Amino acid sequence: MLDTLTHSLANGHGFYEYFDYVSYPFVPPPELNGQAVRHEVVIVGGGPVGLTVALDLARFGVRSVVLQQSDKVSYGSRAGCISRRSVEIFDQLGVVRPFLESGLPWDTGRCFYRNDEVLRFQMPVKETEKFPPMINLPQNYIEQYLVDAAQANDLIELRWQNKAVSVEQNSDDGVRLLVSTPEGEYRLAASWLIASDGARSTIRKSLGLSLQGESFQGRYLIADIRLKTTLPTGRLAWFDPPSNPGSTVLMHRLTEDIWRFDYQLSDHESDDQALDPSNVSKRISQHLEMIGESGDWELSWISIYRANALTLEDYRHSRVMFVGDAAHPIPIFGVRGLNSGLEDAHNLAWKLAYVLRHGFPETILNTFSSERREGTEDNLHNARKSTLFMNPPSPAYSLMRTAVLTLSTQNSWLSCLINPRQSAPAAYGASSVVLSTHSPEFKGGPQAGQLLIQMPVKVGAGKQVSYLSETIQGRFLAIWFSRDSKVPIEWCGAMASLREQGAMLSPCVVSPTSPNADCWWITDEHEAILDVYGVIKDALYLVRPDGYVAGRWSDPVIKDITPVIEAICVGGGQ
Amino acid sequence: MKFNEGTRPADVDEIYATLCERLDRQPEDAVSDYLARLCLLLLGELSDKDRALALIHAADLAKNEP
């Protein structure tokens, strides 16, 4: 998501329109007619993060109202790179198909200094992964696919042209919002509020909260163009190219013939000058000519971007939770904006749903804030480094960048400074739902607080292949790994007992042959999964509903670990 | 072992940021493209982060020597 300094010229200016924007009508809500309705969850902001929270809550049976200020999805490509983790989240929500059908997968990038290539990088690609490292798709597509899914879901009420004006909250009783519509204002009451209303969050301001961090001075112009070309999908970057001396230019193919251009503006260009379509066309034409693209192209959308690396101190304020840019505007370099917002959404949704549906204590919501703050700290750290390189803030930074670029072809160790440091999934420290990070008795594998490693699996003696992540389905997953296919009988009994107590827990076994237990079995004939999970003999992994490892034990003693699993899966870690 | 052999990228980042910040504190006419490249190449000859930081620190001290 982009915190744009100046919004796009949008359509109606003779620009090529590559996206068919649907205008959604205003439908008077019951509150406007004086009906008193109390909602369980209200989500302010119907962008990709807010819609993801709504869809995620709905799969747990939690109803929500989403307030969308506009009558349509946002203009332009904005956040156009979806990480593997984000695609996995859409997969968990059952909405991934259109993203895969129209998004463009990529895993490589090339960087040039003037005319010379100085870096060619490849993101990690494993055959065992279900999805590519990155998919390019303009944000208007992303939002539309999520809107389509939300509109088709009976548990989600999407209110177009409803603008949150202010909020009051009572810690015991929830929130009361003042909402503005084309037909007047109304009051909306809800038990919980999710603020996903972007970098200029009305909810944040209404509660008197402020962001802390760093705002960078440099600006980038961003533009969507239509260009027919055989250039491959991937990240292309030029530092100080002859086409735009002194600037940095980025190109990404987004979908079909739509390309995204980003170029750095100089200090002496005003925003108005920079946004003048004739100036934009000239600079893009010069660049396309430089790379040998002589075909026709059309401008579709332009805007200006200024990098902010900011965050709230806490993402939970009693009954209000902040997600995405409302909680933490992050520089675009490394594609951490939208992708970190989707991680917020997925982290929050299961915890709030378990509070509302499974009796978990509200204190588990504090771990949403602490875990995602950890994620933000890591993102800000990396995004800052990327931004300082992409957008040098001083003569010394500029000089050092030039030195790196000129020396990197002969000194490959410097190339890590040019690498854009693409977004990676967060890892979390210990909390009530992450037990420990110290487990030396494993030979590798994901530690507590890290994501499950994606692997293709065969269930039982069948041949149908699915993926480990597909086995979670919104529950805790207790996976017993056994190299000799022997499972303690008391483990099966303990798991059954926990389920009888209401634990949302799916036990399963990973073993080379059929285990001696009447439970769900993942075949691991060649012990590849056992190896990847670092299992020496027997081990137990407890996986959270969002795919993170809550804890793991080697050669576990059933009577010792059962109370621990019970505390997490029944009591939310209390 | 040289700095460029097996050094953690995080260390390279730290050295780079430190160098940029130190150069920022110098008068503009005292900082040149030549100096920036020399700094980077010298760092490449050192064995670890501590030595690299020590070099930067020594350079800081040296500029105050008569």
XYZ file of C-alpha atoms in Angstrom:
640
model
C 0.000 0.000 0.000
C 1.252 3.407 -0.824
C 1.100 6.488 1.243
C 0.970 8.688 -1.802
C 1.823 12.329 -1.457
C -0.393 13.269 -4.342
C -3.099 11.009 -5.540
C -3.388 9.802 -9.052
C -4.835 11.694 -11.934
C -7.026 8.602 -12.125
C -9.184 8.187 -15.158
C -10.931 10.784 -17.244
C -7.708 12.457 -18.351
C -7.236 10.627 -21.606
C -5.270 7.907 -19.864
C -5.483 4.308 -20.906
C -7.736 2.454 -18.469
C -6.642 -1.166 -18.041
C -9.010 -1.986 -15.210
C -12.796 -1.976 -15.287
C -13.704 -0.171 -12.065
C -17.100 -1.176 -10.721
C -19.014 1.566 -8.895
C -20.834 0.053 -5.918
C -24.056 1.731 -4.778
C -24.694 3.100 -1.336
C -27.198 0.939 0.545
C -28.723 2.616 3.625
C -27.741 0.576 6.712
C -30.386 -0.207 9.360
C -28.806 2.258 11.785
C -29.768 5.139 9.470
C -33.412 4.207 10.033
C -32.980 4.342 13.762
C -32.550 0.620 14.340
C -30.170 -0.228 17.162
C -27.834 -2.922 15.965
C -24.784 -4.153 17.812
C -22.157 -5.814 15.680
C -19.577 -8.301 16.828
C -16.746 -6.905 14.688
C -16.491 -3.765 12.582
C -13.604 -3.307 10.193
C -12.825 0.266 9.169
C -11.178 0.254 5.757
C -12.077 -2.064 2.911
C -8.642 -2.273 1.315
C -6.802 -5.574 0.911
C -5.852 -5.878 4.586
C -9.311 -5.088 5.957
C -10.964 -7.458 3.506
C -8.481 -10.182 4.403
C -9.347 -9.805 8.094
C -13.060 -10.070 7.205
C -12.563 -13.186 5.064
C -10.301 -14.751 7.662
C -12.802 -14.129 10.471
C -15.620 -15.505 8.312
C -13.948 -18.894 7.963
C -14.206 -19.182 11.753
C -17.883 -18.211 11.582
C -17.327 -14.647 12.811
C -19.558 -12.037 11.210
C -18.180 -8.569 10.416
C -19.176 -5.230 8.937
C -16.618 -3.592 6.656
C -16.819 0.184 6.173
C -15.494 1.261 2.792
C -15.186 4.992 2.275
C -15.130 4.873 -1.525
C -17.584 3.398 -4.022
C -14.910 1.362 -5.771
C -11.547 -0.296 -5.297
C -8.452 1.914 -5.285
C -6.885 3.306 -8.432
C -3.631 2.097 -9.856
C -1.117 -0.642 -9.212
C 0.073 0.618 -5.788
C 1.169 -2.529 -3.918
C 1.736 -4.777 -6.899
C 3.999 -7.545 -5.531
C 2.463 -10.336 -3.460
C 4.894 -12.474 -1.486
C 4.675 -16.254 -1.197
C 3.497 -15.901 2.384
C 0.659 -13.612 1.287
C -0.358 -16.072 -1.421
C -0.363 -18.821 1.211
C -2.684 -16.694 3.344
C -5.065 -16.235 0.392
C -4.858 -19.996 -0.105
C -5.859 -20.596 3.527
C -8.826 -18.290 2.970
C -9.881 -20.235 -0.136
C -9.597 -17.212 -2.444
C -6.259 -17.828 -4.134
C -7.410 -19.048 -7.543
C -7.860 -15.693 -9.371
C -4.563 -14.458 -7.952
C -2.755 -17.405 -9.498
C -4.681 -17.142 -12.749
C -3.898 -13.500 -13.448
C -0.826 -12.793 -11.306
C 2.614 -13.140 -12.838
C 5.067 -15.300 -10.904
C 8.707 -14.267 -10.734
C 11.876 -15.086 -8.851
C 14.711 -13.140 -10.436
C 15.917 -9.585 -10.633
C 18.590 -7.623 -12.454
C 20.271 -4.401 -11.412
C 22.280 -2.082 -13.667
C 24.632 0.775 -12.979
C 24.535 3.056 -16.009
C 24.827 0.483 -18.812
C 26.453 -2.337 -16.868
C 24.723 -5.162 -15.039
C 25.955 -5.172 -11.443
C 23.663 -7.753 -9.848
C 21.498 -10.648 -10.921
C 19.655 -12.213 -8.025
C 17.371 -15.196 -7.613
C 14.955 -15.653 -4.761
C 14.908 -19.132 -3.168
C 12.807 -21.555 -5.188
C 12.243 -25.122 -3.979
C 10.307 -27.839 -5.742
C 8.577 -28.562 -2.458
C 7.032 -25.093 -2.279
C 3.444 -24.749 -3.350
C 3.764 -21.179 -4.644
C 6.420 -19.025 -6.325
C 8.409 -16.523 -4.229
C 6.533 -13.551 -5.649
C 3.476 -12.792 -7.773
C 2.923 -9.467 -9.487
C -0.613 -8.148 -9.627
C -1.864 -4.544 -9.412
C -3.598 -3.641 -6.175
C -6.866 -2.851 -7.965
C -6.999 -6.500 -9.072
C -6.069 -7.685 -5.574
C -8.838 -5.621 -4.000
C -11.405 -6.638 -6.605
C -10.772 -10.348 -6.052
C -11.128 -9.868 -2.309
C -14.266 -7.735 -2.755
C -15.776 -10.458 -4.959
C -15.059 -13.058 -2.271
C -16.397 -10.805 0.506
C -19.589 -9.966 -1.410
C -20.218 -13.695 -1.860
C -19.806 -14.385 1.854
C -22.944 -14.153 4.006
C -20.891 -13.355 7.092
C -19.431 -10.168 5.616
C -21.437 -6.976 5.191
C -19.524 -4.598 2.960
C -20.857 -1.052 3.328
C -19.726 1.131 0.422
C -19.552 4.915 0.784
C -19.530 4.654 4.585
C -16.811 6.772 6.116
C -15.775 6.412 9.758
C -15.526 9.896 11.244
C -14.630 9.209 14.863
C -14.634 6.492 17.503
C -15.277 6.261 21.220
C -14.545 3.163 23.196
C -15.473 1.630 26.484
C -13.035 -1.090 27.439
C -15.802 -3.328 28.799
C -18.399 -2.708 26.203
C -16.725 -2.158 22.862
C -16.799 0.807 20.542
C -19.171 3.383 19.122
C -18.376 4.844 15.733
C -19.736 7.924 14.049
C -20.167 7.080 10.362
C -20.788 9.507 7.511
C -22.739 8.469 4.392
C -24.296 10.179 1.363
C -27.621 10.140 3.250
C -26.393 11.395 6.607
C -24.529 10.237 9.670
C -25.260 7.343 11.993
C -23.838 5.681 15.091
C -22.520 2.142 14.849
C -21.887 -0.037 17.892
C -19.547 -3.024 17.874
C -17.761 -5.228 20.365
C -14.478 -5.058 18.487
C -12.999 -2.692 15.927
C -10.243 -3.479 13.441
C -8.655 -0.321 12.039
C -7.339 -0.972 8.558
C -7.905 2.540 7.297
C -4.430 3.192 5.966
C -1.510 5.461 6.730
C -3.764 8.443 7.405
C -5.993 6.387 9.714
C -9.000 8.277 11.022
C -9.350 5.791 13.863
C -5.764 6.327 14.959
C -6.239 10.093 14.979
C -9.593 9.816 16.718
C -7.966 7.889 19.573
C -5.147 10.440 19.778
C -2.456 7.933 18.838
C 0.641 8.884 16.897
C 3.190 7.020 14.830
C 6.866 6.965 15.709
C 9.783 6.527 13.352
C 11.388 8.074 10.325
C 10.161 9.871 7.214
C 12.536 10.019 4.272
C 12.899 13.127 2.131
C 13.359 11.601 -1.323
C 10.415 11.043 -3.647
C 9.636 8.531 -6.355
C 7.209 8.951 -9.190
C 5.246 5.786 -9.848
C 3.364 5.101 -13.066
C 1.390 2.295 -14.683
C 1.790 1.974 -18.439
C 0.603 -0.439 -21.104
C 3.484 -1.776 -23.147
C 3.611 -4.814 -25.396
C 7.022 -6.363 -24.999
C 8.796 -9.667 -24.606
C 10.741 -8.483 -21.555
C 10.439 -11.096 -18.806
C 8.614 -10.644 -15.500
C 10.978 -9.773 -12.674
C 12.501 -6.812 -10.950
C 14.557 -4.543 -13.177
C 16.497 -1.678 -11.596
C 18.812 0.916 -13.094
C 21.001 3.216 -11.033
C 22.024 6.426 -12.781
C 20.895 5.219 -16.220
C 21.810 7.314 -19.291
C 18.067 7.733 -19.896
C 17.567 9.468 -16.530
C 20.980 10.564 -15.226
C 21.222 10.769 -11.463
C 17.946 8.933 -10.955
C 17.035 5.347 -10.158
C 14.482 3.575 -12.349
C 12.535 0.406 -11.542
C 10.376 -1.661 -13.870
C 7.998 -4.519 -13.012
C 5.589 -6.308 -15.334
C 2.362 -6.542 -13.359
C -0.154 -8.381 -15.487
C -0.692 -8.912 -19.190
C 0.795 -5.788 -20.825
C 0.737 -3.565 -17.757
C 4.086 -2.378 -16.428
C 4.882 -0.410 -13.328
C 7.554 2.291 -13.542
C 9.126 3.857 -10.460
C 11.709 6.586 -10.841
C 13.443 8.805 -8.346
C 12.703 12.536 -8.505
C 15.357 15.173 -8.035
C 15.075 17.758 -5.267
C 14.465 20.620 -7.707
C 11.394 19.026 -9.362
C 8.124 20.140 -7.799
C 5.299 17.648 -7.373
C 3.262 19.471 -10.024
C 6.112 19.343 -12.512
C 6.733 15.700 -11.758
C 3.063 14.773 -12.207
C 2.706 16.612 -15.517
C 1.896 13.760 -17.939
C 4.114 15.237 -20.638
C 7.102 15.167 -18.278
C 6.307 11.624 -17.193
C 5.946 10.483 -20.807
C 9.249 12.046 -21.759
C 11.185 10.311 -19.016
C 9.568 6.927 -19.592
C 10.095 7.232 -23.367
C 13.763 8.014 -22.852
C 14.138 4.947 -20.710
C 12.247 2.616 -23.027
C 14.348 3.888 -25.904
C 17.514 3.185 -23.909
C 16.541 -0.457 -23.348
C 15.542 -0.903 -26.993
C 11.764 -0.811 -26.594
C 10.513 1.115 -29.598
C 6.857 0.043 -29.630
C 3.875 2.196 -28.686
C 2.928 2.520 -25.049
C 0.222 4.323 -23.086
C 0.151 5.970 -19.685
C -2.512 4.749 -17.285
C -1.878 6.072 -13.783
C 0.684 8.228 -12.031
C 1.366 9.229 -8.473
C 4.183 10.324 -6.176
C 5.516 8.257 -3.332
C 7.507 9.327 -0.283
C 8.904 6.660 2.012
C 7.812 6.509 5.643
C 9.107 4.018 8.194
C 6.678 4.510 11.058
C 4.837 2.433 13.607
C 2.474 2.598 16.531
C 3.946 1.532 19.847
C 1.097 -0.923 20.397
C -1.331 -2.407 17.864
C -3.994 -3.180 20.446
C -5.810 -0.414 22.274
C -8.427 -2.147 24.369
C -11.186 -3.119 21.892
C -9.449 -1.539 18.892
C -6.766 -3.330 16.884
C -4.651 -1.696 14.193
C -3.462 -3.540 11.093
C -1.547 -2.674 7.907
C -0.598 0.929 7.164
C -2.858 2.175 9.960
C -0.409 0.483 12.346
C 2.864 0.826 10.435
C 3.534 2.603 7.125
C 6.649 0.910 5.699
C 8.766 1.923 2.675
C 7.896 0.079 -0.531
C 11.439 -1.061 -1.256
C 11.447 -4.801 -0.597
C 7.626 -5.040 -0.929
C 6.910 -5.115 2.797
C 3.869 -2.818 2.873
C 0.863 -4.858 1.818
C 2.596 -8.134 2.605
C 3.189 -7.189 6.229
C -0.419 -5.996 6.466
C -1.648 -9.388 5.321
C 0.538 -11.017 7.976
C -1.132 -8.728 10.545
C -4.548 -9.812 9.298
C -3.777 -13.517 9.475
C -2.153 -13.244 12.904
C -5.098 -11.312 14.332
C -8.038 -13.172 12.784
C -7.579 -16.570 14.402
C -6.849 -15.056 17.804
C -9.938 -12.843 17.759
C -12.045 -15.727 16.429
C -10.820 -18.017 19.210
C -11.708 -15.340 21.776
C -15.197 -14.987 20.306
C -15.925 -18.643 19.538
C -13.736 -20.858 21.693
C -13.466 -19.088 25.025
C -9.876 -17.952 24.705
C -8.951 -15.095 27.066
C -8.759 -11.628 25.563
C -5.133 -11.442 26.661
C -4.187 -13.576 23.653
C -4.853 -10.444 21.600
C -1.860 -8.846 23.294
C 0.282 -11.413 21.495
C -1.088 -10.104 18.194
C 0.427 -6.756 19.054
C 3.716 -8.062 20.428
C 4.265 -10.539 17.596
C 3.408 -8.138 14.836
C 5.499 -5.411 16.447
C 8.412 -7.834 16.175
C 7.543 -8.294 12.514
C 7.425 -4.540 12.017
C 10.768 -3.984 13.723
C 12.370 -6.465 11.352
C 10.603 -4.897 8.375
C 11.586 -1.374 9.368
C 15.172 -2.468 9.875
C 15.418 -3.993 6.406
C 13.259 -1.410 4.663
C 15.418 1.365 6.107
C 18.543 -0.207 4.660
C 16.867 -0.639 1.269
C 15.579 2.933 1.331
C 18.962 4.431 2.224
C 20.437 2.651 -0.789
C 17.563 3.357 -3.194
C 17.164 6.905 -2.014
C 20.474 8.179 -0.558
C 19.652 10.872 2.011
C 22.990 12.741 1.938
C 26.064 13.332 -0.263
C 28.046 10.715 1.680
C 25.379 8.034 1.227
C 25.210 8.933 -2.452
C 28.982 8.754 -2.818
C 29.177 5.417 -1.023
C 26.406 3.995 -3.180
C 28.290 5.004 -6.311
C 31.411 3.383 -4.891
C 29.520 0.149 -4.234
C 28.003 0.137 -7.718
C 31.309 0.798 -9.471
C 33.196 -1.809 -7.439
C 30.582 -4.539 -7.239
C 31.341 -6.195 -10.578
C 34.874 -6.969 -9.350
C 33.967 -7.421 -5.673
C 30.960 -9.674 -5.423
C 30.830 -9.412 -1.620
C 29.408 -5.914 -2.092
C 26.413 -7.153 -4.052
C 24.433 -7.813 -0.859
C 24.188 -4.039 -0.519
C 22.472 -3.755 -3.920
C 20.084 -6.630 -3.303
C 16.586 -5.256 -2.623
C 16.106 -7.516 0.437
C 12.689 -8.777 -0.548
C 10.070 -9.365 2.110
C 10.317 -12.595 4.144
C 7.837 -14.062 6.640
C 8.195 -12.857 10.206
C 9.514 -15.063 13.010
C 8.187 -14.549 16.529
C 9.795 -14.718 19.949
C 8.414 -16.465 23.004
C 4.869 -15.621 24.105
C 1.862 -17.419 25.544
C 1.392 -19.029 22.121
C 5.068 -19.500 21.226
C 6.684 -21.668 23.848
C 10.406 -21.618 23.291
C 12.975 -21.058 20.619
C 15.632 -23.297 22.135
C 15.516 -26.875 20.898
C 19.042 -28.179 20.255
C 17.880 -31.787 20.088
C 16.633 -31.274 16.539
C 18.755 -31.433 13.400
C 17.181 -28.348 11.830
C 13.521 -27.775 11.051
C 11.371 -24.782 12.017
C 11.787 -23.581 15.586
C 8.955 -22.367 17.768
C 7.853 -18.996 16.430
C 8.730 -19.872 12.844
C 6.434 -20.865 10.020
C 5.701 -24.459 9.139
C 7.931 -25.536 6.251
C 5.834 -26.159 3.196
C 6.028 -29.765 1.904
C 3.930 -31.829 -0.475
C 2.349 -34.692 1.482
C 0.375 -37.850 0.827
C -2.368 -38.623 3.285
C -2.581 -42.287 4.315
C -1.964 -44.965 1.717
C -3.587 -42.844 -0.968
C -1.744 -41.162 -3.784
C -3.368 -37.788 -3.605
C -0.820 -35.105 -2.907
C -1.631 -32.015 -0.943
C 0.527 -29.665 1.112
C 1.253 -29.608 4.802
C -0.280 -26.127 5.163
C -3.596 -27.442 3.789
C -3.917 -29.752 6.762
C -4.262 -26.893 9.271
C -7.743 -25.623 8.357
C -8.063 -23.116 11.159
C -7.194 -25.555 13.967
C -4.143 -26.335 16.011
C -2.229 -29.197 14.499
C -0.371 -31.680 16.700
C 2.011 -33.602 14.451
C 3.706 -36.683 15.853
C 6.800 -37.501 13.783
C 8.038 -41.070 14.086
C 10.867 -42.717 12.172
C 9.851 -46.212 13.272
C 6.116 -45.558 12.760
C 5.363 -46.250 16.418
C 3.170 -43.854 18.339
C 2.625 -44.064 22.110
C -0.901 -45.301 22.724
C -1.406 -42.743 25.488
C -0.767 -39.908 23.001
C -3.862 -40.834 20.985
C -5.880 -40.951 24.206
C -4.517 -37.613 25.382
C -5.378 -35.928 22.090
C -8.897 -37.393 22.111
C -9.369 -36.146 25.663
C -8.288 -32.627 24.720
C -10.721 -32.598 21.814
C -13.495 -33.649 24.178
C -12.608 -30.641 26.324
C -13.234 -28.434 23.310
C -9.708 -28.074 21.955
C -9.682 -27.119 18.287
C -6.953 -29.646 17.682
C -6.178 -32.018 14.835
C -3.685 -34.752 15.729
C -1.801 -36.502 12.944
C 1.221 -38.715 12.451
C 4.069 -38.399 9.961
C 5.826 -41.732 9.512
C 7.335 -43.920 6.783
C 4.721 -46.675 7.151
C 1.261 -47.017 8.608
C 1.481 -46.112 12.325
C 0.068 -48.168 15.156
C -2.447 -45.473 15.933
C -5.971 -44.792 14.878
C -5.421 -41.283 13.639
C -4.775 -39.312 10.575
C -1.510 -40.344 8.880
C 0.828 -38.525 6.485
C 2.986 -40.971 4.542
C 6.697 -40.190 4.484
C 8.114 -43.214 2.654
C 11.536 -41.698 2.066
C 11.612 -39.836 5.392
C 12.013 -36.551 3.535
C 9.552 -34.715 5.779
C 11.169 -36.176 8.882
C 14.525 -34.890 7.631
C 13.267 -31.407 6.817
C 11.722 -31.168 10.276
C 15.028 -32.200 11.867
C 13.547 -35.234 13.634
C 16.080 -37.633 15.130
C 13.743 -40.383 16.374
C 10.374 -39.164 17.633
C 9.159 -35.606 17.855
C 6.025 -33.598 18.347
C 5.269 -30.255 16.674
C 2.339 -28.136 17.807
C 1.293 -25.792 14.987
C -0.991 -22.786 15.432
C -3.989 -22.063 13.213
C -1.918 -19.462 11.327
C 0.768 -22.003 10.442
C 3.344 -20.940 13.041
C 5.047 -23.511 15.245
C 3.836 -22.978 18.822
C 6.285 -25.508 20.266
C 8.232 -28.651 19.468
C 9.580 -31.497 21.562
C 12.025 -34.273 20.783
C 11.191 -37.704 22.281
C 8.293 -36.111 24.160
C 6.936 -37.544 27.392
C 3.160 -37.585 27.028
C 2.291 -36.818 30.633
C 4.599 -33.793 30.562
C 3.548 -32.231 27.311
C -0.202 -32.849 27.458
C -0.815 -30.103 30.054
C 1.269 -27.714 27.949
C -0.761 -28.471 24.831
C -3.939 -28.161 26.860
C -2.903 -24.752 28.162
C -2.385 -23.488 24.621
C -5.201 -25.193 22.726
C -7.900 -24.904 25.384
C -6.771 -21.947 27.461
C -5.014 -19.808 24.874
C -1.708 -20.116 26.678
C -3.086 -19.144 30.090
C 40.555 -14.676 5.842
C 39.360 -11.532 4.119
C 36.234 -9.604 4.984
C 34.742 -10.575 1.649
C 35.036 -14.310 2.312
C 32.112 -15.632 4.260
C 31.254 -12.401 6.035
C 27.665 -12.177 7.126
C 25.617 -9.734 5.009
C 24.377 -8.158 8.245
C 27.970 -7.221 9.069
C 28.487 -5.713 5.624
C 25.323 -3.677 6.200
C 26.566 -2.420 9.525
C 29.969 -1.466 8.159
C 28.389 0.276 5.190
C 26.021 2.301 7.389
C 28.828 3.218 9.779
C 31.017 4.382 6.919
C 28.223 6.474 5.437
C 27.480 8.114 8.772
C 31.163 8.860 9.465
C 31.678 10.315 6.010
C 28.565 12.421 6.482
C 30.256 14.122 9.431
C 33.237 15.196 7.335
C 33.444 18.491 5.425
C 32.032 17.870 1.955
C 35.295 18.745 0.228
C 37.143 16.168 2.324
C 35.054 13.316 0.973
C 35.667 12.060 -2.521
C 34.705 9.187 -4.757
C 38.279 7.996 -4.431
C 38.056 7.943 -0.633
C 34.723 6.089 -0.676
C 36.099 3.389 -2.956
C 39.310 3.142 -0.988
C 37.319 2.609 2.224
C 35.276 -0.172 0.691
C 38.288 -1.923 -0.839
C 40.250 -1.700 2.395
C 37.340 -3.202 4.271
C 37.340 -6.065 1.812
C 40.873 -6.895 2.930
C 39.981 -7.155 6.615
C 38.939 -10.358 8.288
C 35.904 -9.408 10.323
C 33.497 -6.755 11.439
C 35.494 -5.776 14.523
C 38.601 -5.067 12.493
C 36.602 -3.077 9.973
C 35.032 -0.985 12.712
C 38.448 -0.538 14.287
C 39.754 0.836 10.994
C 36.904 3.322 10.789
C 37.511 4.351 14.390
C 41.238 4.784 13.723
C 40.462 6.963 10.722
C 38.261 9.098 12.953
C 41.091 9.552 15.418
C 43.646 10.191 12.708
C 41.814 13.159 11.311
C 42.250 14.944 14.632
C 45.977 14.300 14.812
C 48.229 17.288 14.047
